[in-house]
């Protein structure tokens, strides 16, 4: 097991290149199972979630391998299994996409129930509601969800809640169903559009992705092709917040500025300087920042996956801010870790009251999930003294070369074995 050792105080400056979107890549890699051909996906981030899914594809009879940096070749022609047991899928939440892809390809899927999230339960009732609307039946036995359909037939599906996973899963199950499927109250995240564009480039007929009504006309079969993953909105937002939190000046490259609108708007409100270019954004901050309130919402609202990072930034503003988490039931577990660093935050259900102006001091802290881990690193960059961030397996799931990118911007951060003393890390 390893940890980050961070000496706070450095102002981040320079340029950083954003990788492909993790939450898009994990869906595209699974969607390739629908294609009895070879798919080449470019700009795939080298994160642990990617490698876990590659392993799953190989275990199902297909082959998945990197043929160049970020270029993943998937050959699903020989995939002949529709069962993904617990030991195969327990490491990754995105395994729930196997339900839609295997059902869409074989008319049958047996996938282990996705486990509880790091921040609350992970229901799949909307996924199952969509599959049943398409003509499937399901049962849960021995920890596996068994979903089967004699024939998948297009249907109208209204999503009671906006769900990224359910929207993507139903889209995958519907691409070769007979007739038209209409998903209403669909999620509109950039990665939803990316999955639809990927499937369309492989011969599917999907319209309306990115709006709340998606129409899918079933086709006979899909064909192979090449497709690039979009830049990671959440990684880009994480670096924007880190630049502001350290009062730095950073050019964040390989982004789609439109995807960052809600983050840029909030940072501008706080007094951060934001300059947008075609495929990059510059974040500059050299003075006090004003407090700000925010509420997480499905896209295009403020993304829940940037809630921990933005809340951490609010600790360095003047005044009291209110953060409301509207997507997940319990996504403030990491606040306990920030309190070890001297943060003054009160949590009541889905609301957190953040007192700015205090000083953070370095401390050993532990990641509770992927984005909380990133927030604790930002807190370490802001803090006085040395911070050790444990449980890096979460950060490694979704951030490619995180410490290298931060170091290239001047951060004093290094990765060490858990037992190693910080002073040995040459940081303190
Ligand atoms: C995706 O999770 C992301 N994961 C999450 O990012 C992200 O936080 C979330 O979307 C919201 O944007 C991936 O893309 C791999 P949802 P997902 O279905 O699809 C409820 C990260 O850090 N719900 O949109 O599981 C659910 O409980 C991760 O990168 C149901 O009630 O999220 C939640 O409250 C963390 N029934 C809300 O909807 C269902 O059947 C949104 O969940 C499905 C979801």
Short mmCIF file of C-alpha atoms and ligand atoms in Angstrom, two decimals:
data_model
loop_
_atom_site.label_atom_id
_atom_site.label_comp_id
_atom_site.label_asym_id
_atom_site.label_seq_id
_atom_site.Cartn_x
_atom_site.Cartn_y
_atom_site.Cartn_z
CA UNK A 1 0.00 0.00 0.00
CA UNK A 2 1.31 3.51 -0.66
CA UNK A 3 0.64 7.04 0.47
CA UNK A 4 1.21 10.57 -0.77
CA UNK A 5 3.53 12.78 1.26
CA UNK A 6 2.79 16.44 0.59
CA UNK A 7 4.54 19.58 1.84
CA UNK A 8 2.03 22.43 1.56
CA UNK A 9 2.66 25.99 0.44
CA UNK A 10 3.71 25.75 -3.22
CA UNK A 11 1.71 27.87 -5.69
CA UNK A 12 0.91 25.67 -8.71
CA UNK A 13 2.08 27.19 -12.00
CA UNK A 14 2.70 26.04 -15.56
CA UNK A 15 0.75 23.78 -17.91
CA UNK A 16 -0.98 20.41 -17.43
CA UNK A 17 -2.51 18.04 -20.01
CA UNK A 18 -5.87 16.46 -19.12
CA UNK A 19 -6.38 12.73 -19.85
CA UNK A 20 -9.39 10.98 -21.37
CA UNK A 21 -12.56 10.92 -19.27
CA UNK A 22 -12.59 7.95 -16.86
CA UNK A 23 -16.39 7.85 -16.59
CA UNK A 24 -16.67 7.79 -20.36
CA UNK A 25 -13.87 5.28 -20.99
CA UNK A 26 -15.31 2.71 -18.57
CA UNK A 27 -18.64 2.82 -20.43
CA UNK A 28 -17.08 2.70 -23.91
CA UNK A 29 -14.88 -0.28 -23.02
CA UNK A 30 -17.95 -2.25 -21.89
CA UNK A 31 -20.04 -1.03 -24.85
CA UNK A 32 -17.44 -2.61 -27.17
CA UNK A 33 -18.83 -5.98 -26.04
CA UNK A 34 -21.87 -5.22 -28.21
CA UNK A 35 -19.64 -5.21 -31.32
CA UNK A 36 -18.74 -8.54 -32.96
CA UNK A 37 -15.74 -6.85 -34.48
CA UNK A 38 -12.62 -4.92 -33.47
CA UNK A 39 -12.96 -1.51 -31.80
CA UNK A 40 -10.03 0.83 -31.20
CA UNK A 41 -10.62 3.41 -28.47
CA UNK A 42 -8.16 6.30 -28.26
CA UNK A 43 -7.28 8.66 -25.36
CA UNK A 44 -8.10 5.95 -22.79
CA UNK A 45 -6.72 6.92 -19.35
CA UNK A 46 -4.26 4.42 -17.84
CA UNK A 47 -6.12 4.14 -14.52
CA UNK A 48 -6.91 1.02 -12.51
CA UNK A 49 -10.58 0.97 -13.59
CA UNK A 50 -9.39 0.62 -17.20
CA UNK A 51 -7.18 -2.38 -16.41
CA UNK A 52 -9.90 -4.10 -14.36
CA UNK A 53 -12.33 -3.85 -17.30
CA UNK A 54 -9.68 -5.07 -19.76
CA UNK A 55 -9.26 -8.12 -17.54
CA UNK A 56 -13.02 -8.72 -17.49
CA UNK A 57 -13.20 -8.60 -21.30
CA UNK A 58 -10.35 -11.11 -21.54
CA UNK A 59 -12.12 -13.39 -19.02
CA UNK A 60 -15.33 -13.23 -21.08
CA UNK A 61 -13.47 -14.60 -24.11
CA UNK A 62 -12.59 -11.35 -25.84
CA UNK A 63 -9.25 -9.56 -25.99
CA UNK A 64 -8.35 -6.07 -24.81
CA UNK A 65 -4.84 -4.62 -25.06
CA UNK A 66 -3.11 -1.27 -25.29
CA UNK A 67 -1.45 -1.02 -28.73
CA UNK A 68 -0.03 2.47 -28.06
CA UNK A 69 -0.19 5.10 -25.29
CA UNK A 70 -3.90 5.54 -24.59
CA UNK A 71 -4.90 3.40 -27.59
CA UNK A 72 -6.96 0.38 -26.53
CA UNK A 73 -7.76 -2.38 -29.03
CA UNK A 74 -10.81 -4.49 -28.12
CA UNK A 75 -11.74 -7.60 -30.11
CA UNK A 76 -15.07 -8.91 -28.84
CA UNK A 77 -15.69 -11.36 -31.71
CA UNK A 78 -14.97 -14.40 -29.56
CA UNK A 79 -16.79 -13.25 -26.42
CA UNK A 80 -18.95 -16.27 -25.55
CA UNK A 81 -19.86 -15.77 -21.88
CA UNK A 82 -22.68 -13.72 -20.45
CA UNK A 83 -21.85 -14.37 -16.81
CA UNK A 84 -19.67 -11.97 -14.80
CA UNK A 85 -19.33 -13.41 -11.29
CA UNK A 86 -18.53 -11.55 -8.08
CA UNK A 87 -14.78 -12.19 -8.07
CA UNK A 88 -14.65 -10.76 -11.58
CA UNK A 89 -16.61 -7.54 -11.06
CA UNK A 90 -16.49 -6.73 -7.34
CA UNK A 91 -13.60 -4.26 -7.76
CA UNK A 92 -15.40 -1.85 -10.00
CA UNK A 93 -18.69 0.03 -9.93
CA UNK A 94 -18.80 0.40 -13.71
CA UNK A 95 -19.32 -3.37 -13.94
CA UNK A 96 -23.04 -2.62 -13.80
CA UNK A 97 -22.68 -1.66 -17.49
CA UNK A 98 -22.04 -5.34 -18.20
CA UNK A 99 -25.75 -5.93 -17.61
CA UNK A 100 -26.78 -3.73 -20.55
CA UNK A 101 -24.00 -4.82 -22.89
CA UNK A 102 -24.33 -8.58 -22.32
CA UNK A 103 -28.14 -8.38 -22.42
CA UNK A 104 -27.94 -6.40 -25.65
CA UNK A 105 -25.59 -8.89 -27.23
CA UNK A 106 -26.81 -12.27 -25.91
CA UNK A 107 -30.33 -11.55 -24.64
CA UNK A 108 -28.99 -12.83 -21.31
CA UNK A 109 -26.72 -11.38 -18.59
CA UNK A 110 -25.71 -12.72 -15.18
CA UNK A 111 -23.77 -10.03 -13.32
CA UNK A 112 -22.88 -9.74 -9.63
CA UNK A 113 -24.95 -7.11 -7.82
CA UNK A 114 -22.81 -3.93 -7.69
CA UNK A 115 -21.70 -3.36 -4.10
CA UNK A 116 -22.46 -0.35 -1.94
CA UNK A 117 -20.72 2.85 -2.93
CA UNK A 118 -18.17 4.63 -0.82
CA UNK A 119 -20.94 7.12 -0.17
CA UNK A 120 -24.22 5.29 0.28
CA UNK A 121 -26.11 2.46 -1.37
CA UNK A 122 -26.00 1.94 -5.10
CA UNK A 123 -29.52 1.04 -6.23
CA UNK A 124 -30.07 -0.36 -9.73
CA UNK A 125 -33.86 -0.23 -9.75
CA UNK A 126 -33.91 2.23 -12.69
CA UNK A 127 -31.53 -0.01 -14.70
CA UNK A 128 -33.82 -3.02 -14.11
CA UNK A 129 -36.96 -0.99 -14.82
CA UNK A 130 -35.47 -0.09 -18.21
CA UNK A 131 -34.51 -3.68 -19.04
CA UNK A 132 -38.00 -4.93 -18.14
CA UNK A 133 -39.56 -2.26 -20.34
CA UNK A 134 -37.53 -3.73 -23.22
CA UNK A 135 -39.05 -7.16 -22.53
CA UNK A 136 -36.53 -8.68 -20.13
CA UNK A 137 -37.23 -10.57 -16.90
CA UNK A 138 -34.80 -10.62 -13.99
CA UNK A 139 -34.16 -12.46 -10.77
CA UNK A 140 -31.53 -12.11 -8.08
CA UNK A 141 -29.93 -15.38 -6.98
CA UNK A 142 -26.65 -16.20 -5.26
CA UNK A 143 -25.61 -12.52 -5.45
CA UNK A 144 -26.06 -12.42 -9.21
CA UNK A 145 -28.63 -10.46 -11.15
CA UNK A 146 -29.90 -12.80 -13.86
CA UNK A 147 -31.54 -10.83 -16.71
CA UNK A 148 -32.90 -12.50 -19.82
CA UNK A 149 -35.19 -11.72 -22.76
CA UNK A 150 -36.50 -13.90 -25.57
CA UNK A 151 -36.45 -10.76 -27.65
CA UNK A 152 -35.65 -7.13 -26.81
CA UNK A 153 -38.32 -4.76 -28.14
CA UNK A 154 -38.10 -0.96 -28.15
CA UNK A 155 -40.21 0.85 -25.52
CA UNK A 156 -40.84 4.20 -23.85
CA UNK A 157 -38.99 4.51 -20.52
CA UNK A 158 -39.38 7.36 -18.06
CA UNK A 159 -36.50 7.62 -15.56
CA UNK A 160 -37.93 8.49 -12.12
CA UNK A 161 -34.53 9.99 -11.23
CA UNK A 162 -31.79 11.28 -13.52
CA UNK A 163 -29.29 8.42 -13.57
CA UNK A 164 -26.05 8.32 -15.58
CA UNK A 165 -25.69 4.57 -15.18
CA UNK A 166 -29.28 3.67 -15.94
CA UNK A 167 -29.31 5.93 -19.02
CA UNK A 168 -26.14 4.34 -20.42
CA UNK A 169 -27.21 0.80 -19.52
CA UNK A 170 -30.61 1.10 -21.20
CA UNK A 171 -29.01 2.74 -24.26
CA UNK A 172 -26.70 -0.27 -24.62
CA UNK A 173 -29.49 -2.82 -24.20
CA UNK A 174 -31.66 -0.96 -26.75
CA UNK A 175 -29.19 -0.44 -29.65
CA UNK A 176 -30.10 -3.79 -31.28
CA UNK A 177 -33.63 -4.16 -29.88
CA UNK A 178 -36.49 -4.33 -32.39
CA UNK A 179 -38.08 -0.93 -32.97
CA UNK A 180 -37.61 2.40 -31.21
CA UNK A 181 -36.79 3.09 -27.57
CA UNK A 182 -37.39 6.51 -26.03
CA UNK A 183 -35.66 7.34 -22.74
CA UNK A 184 -37.26 10.33 -20.98
CA UNK A 185 -35.63 12.26 -18.13
CA UNK A 186 -32.31 10.91 -19.40
CA UNK A 187 -28.99 12.01 -17.90
CA UNK A 188 -27.15 14.61 -20.02
CA UNK A 189 -23.55 14.30 -18.82
CA UNK A 190 -20.77 14.66 -21.42
CA UNK A 191 -20.01 10.95 -21.06
CA UNK A 192 -23.61 10.08 -22.03
CA UNK A 193 -23.05 11.94 -25.31
CA UNK A 194 -19.68 10.20 -25.70
CA UNK A 195 -21.24 6.74 -25.36
CA UNK A 196 -23.99 7.62 -27.85
CA UNK A 197 -21.42 8.99 -30.32
CA UNK A 198 -19.28 5.87 -29.89
CA UNK A 199 -22.25 3.55 -30.54
CA UNK A 200 -23.38 5.64 -33.52
CA UNK A 201 -19.88 5.47 -35.01
CA UNK A 202 -20.21 1.68 -34.73
CA UNK A 203 -23.51 1.71 -36.63
CA UNK A 204 -26.14 2.41 -33.97
CA UNK A 205 -28.97 4.93 -34.46
CA UNK A 206 -29.18 7.12 -31.35
CA UNK A 207 -30.55 10.67 -31.37
CA UNK A 208 -30.95 13.27 -28.62
CA UNK A 209 -28.08 12.30 -26.32
CA UNK A 210 -27.23 15.35 -24.21
CA UNK A 211 -30.91 16.27 -23.95
CA UNK A 212 -33.42 14.69 -21.57
CA UNK A 213 -35.05 12.67 -24.37
CA UNK A 214 -32.91 10.05 -26.13
CA UNK A 215 -34.35 8.06 -29.08
CA UNK A 216 -32.73 4.76 -30.07
CA UNK A 217 -33.76 2.94 -33.24
CA UNK A 218 -32.69 -0.71 -33.05
CA UNK A 219 -30.26 -1.93 -35.77
CA UNK A 220 -29.37 -5.47 -36.86
CA UNK A 221 -25.75 -5.39 -35.78
CA UNK A 222 -22.87 -3.04 -35.00
CA UNK A 223 -19.49 -2.91 -36.76
CA UNK A 224 -16.01 -2.07 -35.53
CA UNK A 225 -14.22 1.26 -35.80
CA UNK A 226 -12.02 3.79 -34.02
CA UNK A 227 -13.20 6.36 -31.49
CA UNK A 228 -11.46 8.91 -29.17
CA UNK A 229 -12.60 9.41 -25.57
CA UNK A 230 -13.48 13.01 -24.63
CA UNK A 231 -11.27 14.90 -22.14
CA UNK A 232 -12.07 14.35 -18.46
CA UNK A 233 -14.35 17.13 -17.16
CA UNK A 234 -13.77 16.06 -13.55
CA UNK A 235 -9.98 15.81 -13.78
CA UNK A 236 -9.94 19.25 -15.44
CA UNK A 237 -12.16 20.66 -12.68
CA UNK A 238 -9.91 19.12 -10.05
CA UNK A 239 -6.86 20.93 -11.45
CA UNK A 240 -8.82 24.20 -11.78
CA UNK A 241 -9.69 24.01 -8.08
CA UNK A 242 -6.11 23.05 -7.13
CA UNK A 243 -4.75 26.07 -9.05
CA UNK A 244 -7.16 28.40 -7.20
CA UNK A 245 -6.55 26.73 -3.82
CA UNK A 246 -2.79 27.32 -4.06
CA UNK A 247 -3.26 30.85 -5.45
CA UNK A 248 -1.42 29.74 -8.58
CA UNK A 249 -1.52 30.30 -12.34
CA UNK A 250 -2.13 27.17 -14.42
CA UNK A 251 -3.00 26.51 -18.07
CA UNK A 252 -5.14 23.36 -18.22
CA UNK A 253 -4.89 21.83 -21.69
CA UNK A 254 -6.94 19.31 -23.69
CA UNK A 255 -10.33 20.28 -22.25
CA UNK A 256 -13.77 21.11 -23.67
CA UNK A 257 -14.47 24.48 -21.96
CA UNK A 258 -18.24 24.08 -22.39
CA UNK A 259 -18.12 21.02 -20.09
CA UNK A 260 -16.54 23.20 -17.39
CA UNK A 261 -19.13 26.00 -17.41
CA UNK A 262 -20.54 25.30 -13.94
CA UNK A 263 -17.07 25.09 -12.37
CA UNK A 264 -15.79 28.22 -14.14
CA UNK A 265 -18.91 30.16 -13.13
CA UNK A 266 -18.48 29.25 -9.46
CA UNK A 267 -14.75 30.09 -9.46
CA UNK A 268 -15.43 33.44 -11.17
CA UNK A 269 -18.04 34.19 -8.49
CA UNK A 270 -15.35 33.63 -5.87
CA UNK A 271 -12.96 36.02 -7.59
CA UNK A 272 -10.75 33.59 -9.55
CA UNK A 273 -9.51 34.73 -12.98
CA UNK A 274 -10.64 32.29 -15.72
CA UNK A 275 -9.57 32.62 -19.36
CA UNK A 276 -11.06 30.20 -21.91
CA UNK A 277 -9.34 29.17 -25.14
CA UNK A 278 -10.47 26.64 -27.79
CA UNK A 279 -9.25 23.54 -25.95
CA UNK A 280 -7.71 24.91 -22.76
CA UNK A 281 -8.55 27.10 -19.79
CA UNK A 282 -6.26 29.29 -17.68
CA UNK A 283 -6.91 29.61 -13.94
CA UNK A 284 -5.15 32.42 -12.09
CA UNK A 285 -5.61 33.52 -8.51
CA UNK A 286 -3.36 35.74 -6.41
CA UNK A 287 -5.51 37.23 -3.67
CA UNK A 288 -8.32 36.64 -1.20
CA UNK A 289 -11.38 34.73 -2.45
CA UNK A 290 -15.00 35.36 -1.59
CA UNK A 291 -17.16 32.64 -0.04
CA UNK A 292 -19.73 30.90 -2.28
CA UNK A 293 -22.62 28.47 -1.88
CA UNK A 294 -23.22 25.61 -4.30
CA UNK A 295 -25.57 22.67 -4.81
CA UNK A 296 -24.63 19.56 -6.79
CA UNK A 297 -27.01 18.61 -9.60
CA UNK A 298 -27.02 16.39 -12.69
CA UNK A 299 -25.32 18.01 -15.71
CA UNK A 300 -25.30 20.86 -16.63
CA UNK A 301 -25.50 21.66 -12.90
CA UNK A 302 -22.48 21.62 -10.60
CA UNK A 303 -21.06 18.05 -10.73
CA UNK A 304 -21.22 15.95 -7.55
CA UNK A 305 -17.79 14.53 -8.50
CA UNK A 306 -16.28 17.96 -7.83
CA UNK A 307 -18.11 18.55 -4.55
CA UNK A 308 -15.26 17.45 -2.21
CA UNK A 309 -12.65 19.43 -4.16
CA UNK A 310 -14.72 22.65 -4.27
CA UNK A 311 -15.72 22.35 -0.61
CA UNK A 312 -12.02 22.14 0.27
CA UNK A 313 -11.31 25.32 -1.69
CA UNK A 314 -14.05 27.12 0.27
CA UNK A 315 -11.97 26.60 3.42
CA UNK A 316 -9.55 29.23 2.04
CA UNK A 317 -12.20 31.88 1.32
CA UNK A 318 -13.47 34.70 3.55
CA UNK A 319 -16.80 33.92 5.20
CA UNK A 320 -19.22 31.03 5.64
CA UNK A 321 -20.34 28.88 2.68
CA UNK A 322 -23.15 26.34 2.32
CA UNK A 323 -22.66 23.16 0.26
CA UNK A 324 -25.67 21.01 -0.63
CA UNK A 325 -25.15 17.47 -2.01
CA UNK A 326 -28.25 16.70 -4.06
CA UNK A 327 -27.12 13.55 -5.92
CA UNK A 328 -25.77 11.13 -3.28
CA UNK A 329 -27.14 10.42 0.19
CA UNK A 330 -23.90 10.50 2.08
CA UNK A 331 -20.99 12.15 0.28
CA UNK A 332 -19.48 14.07 3.20
CA UNK A 333 -17.58 11.22 4.91
CA UNK A 334 -14.27 12.86 3.95
CA UNK A 335 -15.13 15.95 6.06
CA UNK A 336 -13.95 14.01 9.13
CA UNK A 337 -10.50 13.83 7.52
CA UNK A 338 -10.45 17.57 6.78
CA UNK A 339 -11.29 18.22 10.45
CA UNK A 340 -7.99 16.49 11.38
CA UNK A 341 -6.33 19.31 9.44
CA UNK A 342 -8.17 21.99 11.40
CA UNK A 343 -11.14 22.52 9.07
CA UNK A 344 -14.27 23.97 10.67
CA UNK A 345 -17.18 22.26 8.87
CA UNK A 346 -20.62 21.28 10.19
CA UNK A 347 -22.52 18.55 8.32
CA UNK A 348 -26.27 18.06 8.63
CA UNK A 349 -27.65 15.45 6.20
CA UNK A 350 -27.13 16.71 2.66
CA UNK A 351 -25.84 20.10 3.82
CA UNK A 352 -22.39 21.21 4.96
CA UNK A 353 -21.64 24.61 6.53
CA UNK A 354 -18.04 25.59 5.73
CA UNK A 355 -16.24 28.24 7.82
CA UNK A 356 -13.57 29.90 5.68
CA UNK A 357 -10.51 31.88 6.76
CA UNK A 358 -9.04 29.18 9.02
CA UNK A 359 -5.55 27.71 8.61
CA UNK A 360 -5.13 24.08 7.57
CA UNK A 361 -2.25 22.16 9.11
CA UNK A 362 -0.70 18.97 7.75
CA UNK A 363 -1.89 15.62 9.13
CA UNK A 364 -2.16 11.93 8.20
CA UNK A 365 -5.54 11.54 6.43
CA UNK A 366 -7.25 8.70 4.57
CA UNK A 367 -9.17 8.77 1.28
CA UNK A 368 -12.74 7.55 1.57
CA UNK A 369 -13.42 7.57 -2.18
CA UNK A 370 -11.89 8.69 -5.46
CA UNK A 371 -12.89 12.36 -5.41
CA UNK A 372 -12.46 12.72 -1.64
CA UNK A 373 -8.88 11.54 -2.17
CA UNK A 374 -8.30 14.32 -4.68
CA UNK A 375 -9.80 16.83 -2.23
CA UNK A 376 -7.45 15.69 0.55
CA UNK A 377 -4.48 16.17 -1.80
CA UNK A 378 -5.70 19.72 -2.49
CA UNK A 379 -6.01 20.28 1.27
CA UNK A 380 -2.43 19.04 1.66
CA UNK A 381 -1.24 21.53 -0.96
CA UNK A 382 -3.01 24.30 0.99
CA UNK A 383 -1.88 23.23 4.47
CA UNK A 384 1.00 24.37 6.59
CA UNK A 385 3.42 21.46 7.03
CA UNK A 386 3.36 17.84 5.88
CA UNK A 387 0.20 15.87 4.99
CA UNK A 388 0.12 12.12 4.34
CA UNK A 389 -2.78 10.86 2.23
CA UNK A 390 -3.42 7.11 2.64
CA UNK A 391 -5.62 4.69 0.66
CA UNK A 392 -4.35 5.78 -2.76
CA UNK A 393 -6.16 2.87 -4.45
CA UNK A 394 -9.15 5.21 -4.80
CA UNK A 395 -7.18 8.00 -6.50
CA UNK A 396 -5.47 5.45 -8.76
CA UNK A 397 -8.90 4.40 -10.03
CA UNK A 398 -9.59 7.71 -11.72
CA UNK A 399 -6.56 10.01 -11.97
CA UNK A 400 -3.78 9.15 -14.44
CA UNK A 401 -0.25 10.16 -13.27
CA UNK A 402 -1.75 12.42 -10.62
CA UNK A 403 1.40 13.08 -8.59
CA UNK A 404 3.55 13.51 -11.74
CA UNK A 405 1.14 16.12 -13.11
CA UNK A 406 1.04 17.98 -9.79
CA UNK A 407 4.85 17.86 -9.44
CA UNK A 408 5.24 19.29 -12.94
CA UNK A 409 3.21 22.27 -11.67
CA UNK A 410 5.55 22.75 -8.70
CA UNK A 411 3.71 20.78 -6.02
CA UNK A 412 5.87 19.14 -3.38
CA UNK A 413 4.29 15.69 -3.47
CA UNK A 414 5.74 12.23 -3.60
CA UNK A 415 4.43 8.66 -3.40
CA UNK A 416 5.87 6.49 -0.64
CA UNK A 417 5.21 3.14 1.01
CA UNK A 418 2.74 3.37 3.91
CA UNK A 419 5.37 2.52 6.53
CA UNK A 420 7.99 4.98 5.28
CA UNK A 421 8.61 8.01 7.47
CA UNK A 422 7.72 11.31 5.82
CA UNK A 423 11.12 12.81 6.60
CA UNK A 424 12.67 10.01 4.53
CA UNK A 425 10.54 11.14 1.66
CA UNK A 426 12.79 14.16 1.26
CA UNK A 427 9.75 16.35 1.58
CA UNK A 428 9.58 17.52 5.18
C1 LIG B 1 -21.98 7.89 -12.20
O1 LIG B 1 -22.39 6.98 -11.18
C2 LIG B 1 -20.51 8.15 -11.97
N1 LIG B 1 -19.76 6.89 -12.09
C3 LIG B 1 -20.30 8.76 -10.58
O2 LIG B 1 -18.92 9.13 -10.51
C4 LIG B 1 -21.13 10.04 -10.46
O3 LIG B 1 -21.04 10.52 -9.13
C5 LIG B 1 -22.60 9.76 -10.82
O4 LIG B 1 -22.70 9.14 -12.10
C6 LIG B 1 -23.43 11.04 -10.85
O5 LIG B 1 -22.89 11.90 -11.83
C7 LIG B 1 -19.45 6.46 -13.33
O6 LIG B 1 -19.79 7.07 -14.33
C8 LIG B 1 -18.64 5.18 -13.39
P1 LIG B 1 -26.29 7.72 -11.05
P2 LIG B 1 -23.86 6.28 -11.28
O7 LIG B 1 -26.95 6.48 -11.50
O8 LIG B 1 -24.20 6.04 -12.70
C9 LIG B 1 -29.69 7.14 -7.79
C10 LIG B 1 -16.72 9.16 -9.71
O9 LIG B 1 -16.24 9.71 -8.69
N2 LIG B 1 -30.07 5.93 -8.53
O10 LIG B 1 -26.32 8.92 -11.92
O11 LIG B 1 -23.90 5.14 -10.36
C11 LIG B 1 -28.33 7.00 -7.10
O12 LIG B 1 -28.46 6.37 -5.85
C12 LIG B 1 -18.04 8.45 -9.60
O13 LIG B 1 -16.19 9.20 -10.83
C13 LIG B 1 -31.23 5.26 -8.16
O14 LIG B 1 -31.94 5.64 -7.24
O15 LIG B 1 -24.76 7.44 -10.69
C14 LIG B 1 -27.88 8.43 -6.96
O16 LIG B 1 -28.49 9.00 -5.83
C15 LIG B 1 -18.56 8.41 -8.19
N3 LIG B 1 -31.58 4.13 -8.85
C16 LIG B 1 -28.48 9.10 -8.21
O17 LIG B 1 -29.50 8.23 -8.69
C17 LIG B 1 -30.82 3.66 -9.89
O18 LIG B 1 -31.20 2.62 -10.50
C18 LIG B 1 -27.48 9.31 -9.34
O19 LIG B 1 -26.87 8.07 -9.60
C19 LIG B 1 -29.65 4.35 -10.24
C20 LIG B 1 -29.30 5.49 -9.56
#
